[in-house]
Amino acid sequence: GAGVSQSPSNKVTEKGKDVELRCDPISGHTALYWYRQSLGQGLEFLIYFQGNSAPDKSGLPSDRFSAERTGGSVSTLTIQRTQQEDSAVYLCASSLKSTGELFFGEGSRLTVL
Amino acid sequence: KQEVTQIPAALSVPEGENLVLNCSFTDSAIYNLQWFRQDPGKGLTSLLLIQSSQREQTSGRLNASLDKSSGRSTLYIAASQPGDSATYLCAVMDTGRRALTFGSGTRLQVQP
């Protein structure tokens, strides 16, 4: 079966533009996570969705960041008015249940010029 | 706040050696601990998941142990191969939060 799919794999944008990153989790997985990995930094938790529960947004770095998950499946991470410090690899993961094994996608590399 | 530390930060060994990667965490109230590998420019590949009630898990040449009370885990790699070269990441899931906290990783180079 297919793994976690992310698009685009690479995105170059100009400072101030909005970007959308997409994640298609493994079919049947109820939990979905977004992480950010900056050069020389560890993995930083951004947001977590579990079924129909309210998402845990505690990791979002500013109100320019938002995410939604439609129909309990595909998720979109939106970054408004991008800044150079937003440049990073954005990784999505899904899990069969909230305390289960996480499976990651290949990531979306964002470069803000 | 949970903190995860991995030692060493980098390791270079000749092919065939057995090696141990270390992970420590500050809060022992965890659901599970997971080991991943990451190849350059790639996502994370799950290697082993240890539930808090378990002491160890094995997969092929890999063995991971968990000592929750002391806040430690080790990843043992037997008979290392050049294809094992990658960054190895340890992550814990706290009981109070359904998100993994990651260590900074150990960058492993296995010399042929």
Short mmCIF file of C-alpha atoms in Angstrom, two decimals:
data_model
loop_
_atom_site.label_atom_id
_atom_site.label_comp_id
_atom_site.label_asym_id
_atom_site.label_seq_id
_atom_site.Cartn_x
_atom_site.Cartn_y
_atom_site.Cartn_z
CA GLY A 1 0.00 0.00 0.00
CA ALA A 2 0.98 3.63 -0.46
CA GLY A 3 2.83 5.48 2.26
CA VAL A 4 2.38 9.07 3.34
CA SER A 5 2.43 11.32 0.30
CA GLN A 6 3.45 14.99 0.38
CA SER A 7 3.36 17.66 -2.28
CA PRO A 8 5.07 19.64 -3.57
CA SER A 9 8.43 18.02 -2.87
CA ASN A 10 10.12 21.38 -3.44
CA LYS A 11 8.72 24.89 -3.29
CA VAL A 12 10.59 28.14 -3.88
CA THR A 13 8.68 31.29 -3.08
CA GLU A 14 9.26 34.97 -2.53
CA LYS A 15 9.07 36.58 0.86
CA GLY A 16 5.53 37.71 1.61
CA LYS A 17 3.77 35.12 -0.54
CA ASP A 18 1.41 32.47 0.84
CA VAL A 19 2.16 28.77 0.38
CA GLU A 20 0.15 25.59 0.80
CA LEU A 21 1.68 22.21 1.53
CA ARG A 22 -0.35 19.04 1.15
CA CYS A 23 -0.23 15.72 3.00
CA ASP A 24 -2.08 12.56 2.04
CA PRO A 25 -1.82 10.10 4.97
CA ILE A 26 -1.88 6.32 4.87
CA SER A 27 -5.44 5.14 4.31
CA GLY A 28 -7.22 4.39 7.57
CA HIS A 29 -4.79 6.31 9.77
CA THR A 30 -6.69 8.51 12.20
CA ALA A 31 -3.77 10.56 13.52
CA LEU A 32 -1.87 13.08 11.39
CA TYR A 33 1.10 15.23 12.39
CA TRP A 34 3.07 18.10 10.89
CA TYR A 35 6.70 18.67 11.84
CA ARG A 36 9.33 21.13 10.65
CA GLN A 37 13.03 20.39 10.21
CA SER A 38 15.28 23.39 9.76
CA LEU A 39 18.93 23.20 8.72
CA GLY A 40 20.98 22.34 11.77
CA GLN A 41 17.87 22.05 13.94
CA GLY A 42 15.98 19.09 15.25
CA LEU A 43 12.44 18.14 14.35
CA GLU A 44 9.93 20.67 15.66
CA PHE A 45 6.31 19.64 16.28
CA LEU A 46 3.76 21.94 14.64
CA ILE A 47 0.25 20.46 14.82
CA TYR A 48 -1.58 17.17 15.44
CA PHE A 49 -4.99 15.93 14.26
CA GLN A 50 -6.77 12.94 15.78
CA GLY A 51 -10.05 11.85 14.23
CA ASN A 52 -12.77 14.44 14.77
CA SER A 53 -11.18 15.93 17.89
CA ALA A 54 -9.97 19.51 18.02
CA PRO A 55 -6.39 19.66 16.72
CA ASP A 56 -3.44 20.28 19.02
CA LYS A 57 -2.03 23.52 17.58
CA SER A 58 0.43 24.12 20.41
CA GLY A 59 3.49 23.86 18.16
CA LEU A 60 2.52 26.43 15.53
CA PRO A 61 5.19 29.17 15.70
CA SER A 62 2.94 32.12 14.78
CA ASP A 63 -0.55 32.97 13.56
CA ARG A 64 0.80 32.97 10.00
CA PHE A 65 0.70 29.17 10.21
CA SER A 66 -2.53 27.20 9.98
CA ALA A 67 -3.58 23.71 9.02
CA GLU A 68 -6.74 21.86 8.26
CA ARG A 69 -7.69 18.28 7.68
CA THR A 70 -10.68 17.66 5.47
CA GLY A 71 -12.84 14.57 5.84
CA GLY A 72 -10.40 13.05 8.29
CA SER A 73 -7.92 12.40 5.49
CA VAL A 74 -5.90 14.92 3.46
CA SER A 75 -4.30 17.82 5.33
CA THR A 76 -3.09 21.18 4.13
CA LEU A 77 -0.54 23.33 5.98
CA THR A 78 -0.78 26.99 5.01
CA ILE A 79 1.89 29.58 5.68
CA GLN A 80 0.82 33.17 5.06
CA ARG A 81 3.16 36.06 4.30
CA THR A 82 6.20 33.76 4.26
CA GLN A 83 9.44 34.90 5.87
CA GLN A 84 12.98 33.68 5.20
CA GLU A 85 13.05 31.94 8.58
CA ASP A 86 10.17 29.74 7.36
CA SER A 87 12.64 27.99 5.02
CA ALA A 88 12.75 24.36 6.15
CA VAL A 89 11.60 20.86 5.31
CA TYR A 90 8.00 20.31 6.38
CA LEU A 91 7.32 16.69 7.26
CA CYS A 92 3.95 15.02 7.61
CA ALA A 93 3.35 11.76 9.49
CA SER A 94 0.36 9.57 10.13
CA SER A 95 -0.47 6.86 12.62
CA LEU A 96 -3.17 4.24 12.92
CA LYS A 97 -4.01 5.47 16.40
CA SER A 98 -2.92 8.29 18.64
CA THR A 99 -0.31 6.23 20.50
CA GLY A 100 0.89 4.13 17.61
CA GLU A 101 3.85 4.03 15.30
CA LEU A 102 4.35 7.13 13.16
CA PHE A 103 5.06 6.88 9.45
CA PHE A 104 6.58 9.90 7.73
CA GLY A 105 6.39 11.24 4.21
CA GLU A 106 9.40 12.43 2.23
CA GLY A 107 8.74 16.05 3.16
CA SER A 108 8.21 19.34 1.34
CA ARG A 109 11.30 21.52 1.12
CA LEU A 110 10.34 25.19 1.32
CA THR A 111 12.77 27.92 0.32
CA VAL A 112 11.76 31.53 0.91
CA LEU A 113 13.87 34.03 -1.04
CA LYS B 1 8.87 19.85 29.24
CA GLN B 2 10.30 16.67 27.77
CA GLU B 3 13.88 16.83 26.53
CA VAL B 4 15.55 14.08 24.50
CA THR B 5 19.32 13.81 24.18
CA GLN B 6 21.28 11.55 21.88
CA ILE B 7 24.91 10.61 22.32
CA PRO B 8 27.17 10.56 20.40
CA ALA B 9 26.25 13.24 17.88
CA ALA B 10 28.38 11.51 15.25
CA LEU B 11 30.03 8.13 14.96
CA SER B 12 32.33 6.56 12.37
CA VAL B 13 33.04 2.83 12.51
CA PRO B 14 34.56 0.22 10.19
CA GLU B 15 32.24 -2.26 8.53
CA GLY B 16 31.38 -5.28 10.64
CA GLU B 17 31.52 -3.61 14.03
CA ASN B 18 28.71 -3.85 16.55
CA LEU B 19 27.65 -0.47 17.87
CA VAL B 20 25.38 1.20 20.39
CA LEU B 21 23.53 4.48 20.04
CA ASN B 22 22.26 6.14 23.19
CA CYS B 23 19.12 8.13 23.91
CA SER B 24 18.03 9.72 27.18
CA PHE B 25 14.84 11.56 28.10
CA THR B 26 13.95 13.69 31.09
CA ASP B 27 10.31 12.76 31.77
CA SER B 28 9.64 9.05 32.28
CA ALA B 29 5.86 9.42 31.82
CA ILE B 30 5.85 8.16 28.23
CA TYR B 31 3.55 6.05 26.07
CA ASN B 32 6.25 4.81 23.77
CA LEU B 33 9.66 5.41 22.26
CA GLN B 34 10.43 5.16 18.58
CA TRP B 35 13.72 4.92 16.65
CA PHE B 36 13.98 6.26 13.10
CA ARG B 37 16.64 6.54 10.47
CA GLN B 38 16.93 9.45 8.08
CA ASP B 39 18.97 9.37 4.89
CA PRO B 40 20.17 12.71 3.46
CA GLY B 41 17.35 14.63 1.78
CA LYS B 42 14.78 12.00 2.74
CA GLY B 43 12.00 11.57 5.23
CA LEU B 44 12.15 9.42 8.35
CA THR B 45 11.93 5.65 8.24
CA SER B 46 10.56 3.94 11.33
CA LEU B 47 12.89 1.26 12.68
CA LEU B 48 11.46 0.14 16.01
CA LEU B 49 8.65 1.12 18.35
CA ILE B 50 8.84 0.21 22.04
CA GLN B 51 5.73 0.61 24.17
CA SER B 52 6.25 1.85 27.72
CA SER B 53 5.41 -1.61 29.10
CA GLN B 54 8.10 -3.29 26.99
CA ARG B 55 11.82 -3.66 27.69
CA GLU B 56 13.09 -4.26 24.17
CA GLN B 57 12.24 -4.81 20.53
CA THR B 58 14.22 -6.55 17.82
CA SER B 59 14.16 -6.31 14.05
CA GLY B 60 16.86 -8.11 12.10
CA ARG B 61 20.25 -6.72 13.13
CA LEU B 62 18.64 -4.02 15.25
CA ASN B 63 17.76 -4.27 18.92
CA ALA B 64 16.32 -1.41 20.94
CA SER B 65 16.01 -1.43 24.72
CA LEU B 66 14.02 0.81 27.03
CA ASP B 67 14.60 1.57 30.70
CA LYS B 68 11.75 3.93 31.43
CA SER B 69 12.58 4.50 35.08
CA SER B 70 16.07 5.77 34.27
CA GLY B 71 14.95 7.58 31.12
CA ARG B 72 17.23 5.70 28.74
CA SER B 73 17.07 3.76 25.52
CA THR B 74 19.77 2.16 23.41
CA LEU B 75 19.79 1.09 19.79
CA TYR B 76 22.17 -1.80 19.14
CA ILE B 77 23.25 -2.44 15.55
CA ALA B 78 24.99 -5.74 14.94
CA ALA B 79 27.53 -6.36 12.20
CA SER B 80 27.27 -2.85 10.75
CA GLN B 81 27.23 -2.35 6.98
CA PRO B 82 27.91 0.71 4.79
CA GLY B 83 24.18 0.79 4.01
CA ASP B 84 23.54 1.53 7.68
CA SER B 85 25.12 4.96 7.20
CA ALA B 86 22.41 7.51 8.07
CA THR B 87 21.20 9.73 10.90
CA TYR B 88 19.44 7.83 13.66
CA LEU B 89 16.74 9.65 15.61
CA CYS B 90 15.14 8.76 18.91
CA ALA B 91 11.69 10.13 19.80
CA VAL B 92 9.37 9.75 22.79
CA MET B 93 5.61 10.23 23.08
CA ASP B 94 4.55 11.65 26.44
CA THR B 95 1.42 10.47 28.20
CA GLY B 96 0.14 14.03 28.34
CA ARG B 97 0.66 14.89 24.69
CA ARG B 98 0.17 12.83 21.54
CA ALA B 99 3.20 14.21 19.76
CA LEU B 100 6.72 12.86 19.55
CA THR B 101 9.62 14.82 21.02
CA PHE B 102 12.77 14.15 19.03
CA GLY B 103 16.43 14.05 19.89
CA SER B 104 18.98 15.75 17.64
CA GLY B 105 20.15 12.45 16.20
CA THR B 106 23.34 10.46 15.82
CA ARG B 107 25.00 10.68 12.41
CA LEU B 108 26.49 7.24 11.66
CA GLN B 109 29.11 6.54 9.00
CA VAL B 110 30.09 2.92 8.38
CA GLN B 111 33.35 2.70 6.46
CA PRO B 112 33.71 -0.16 3.94
#
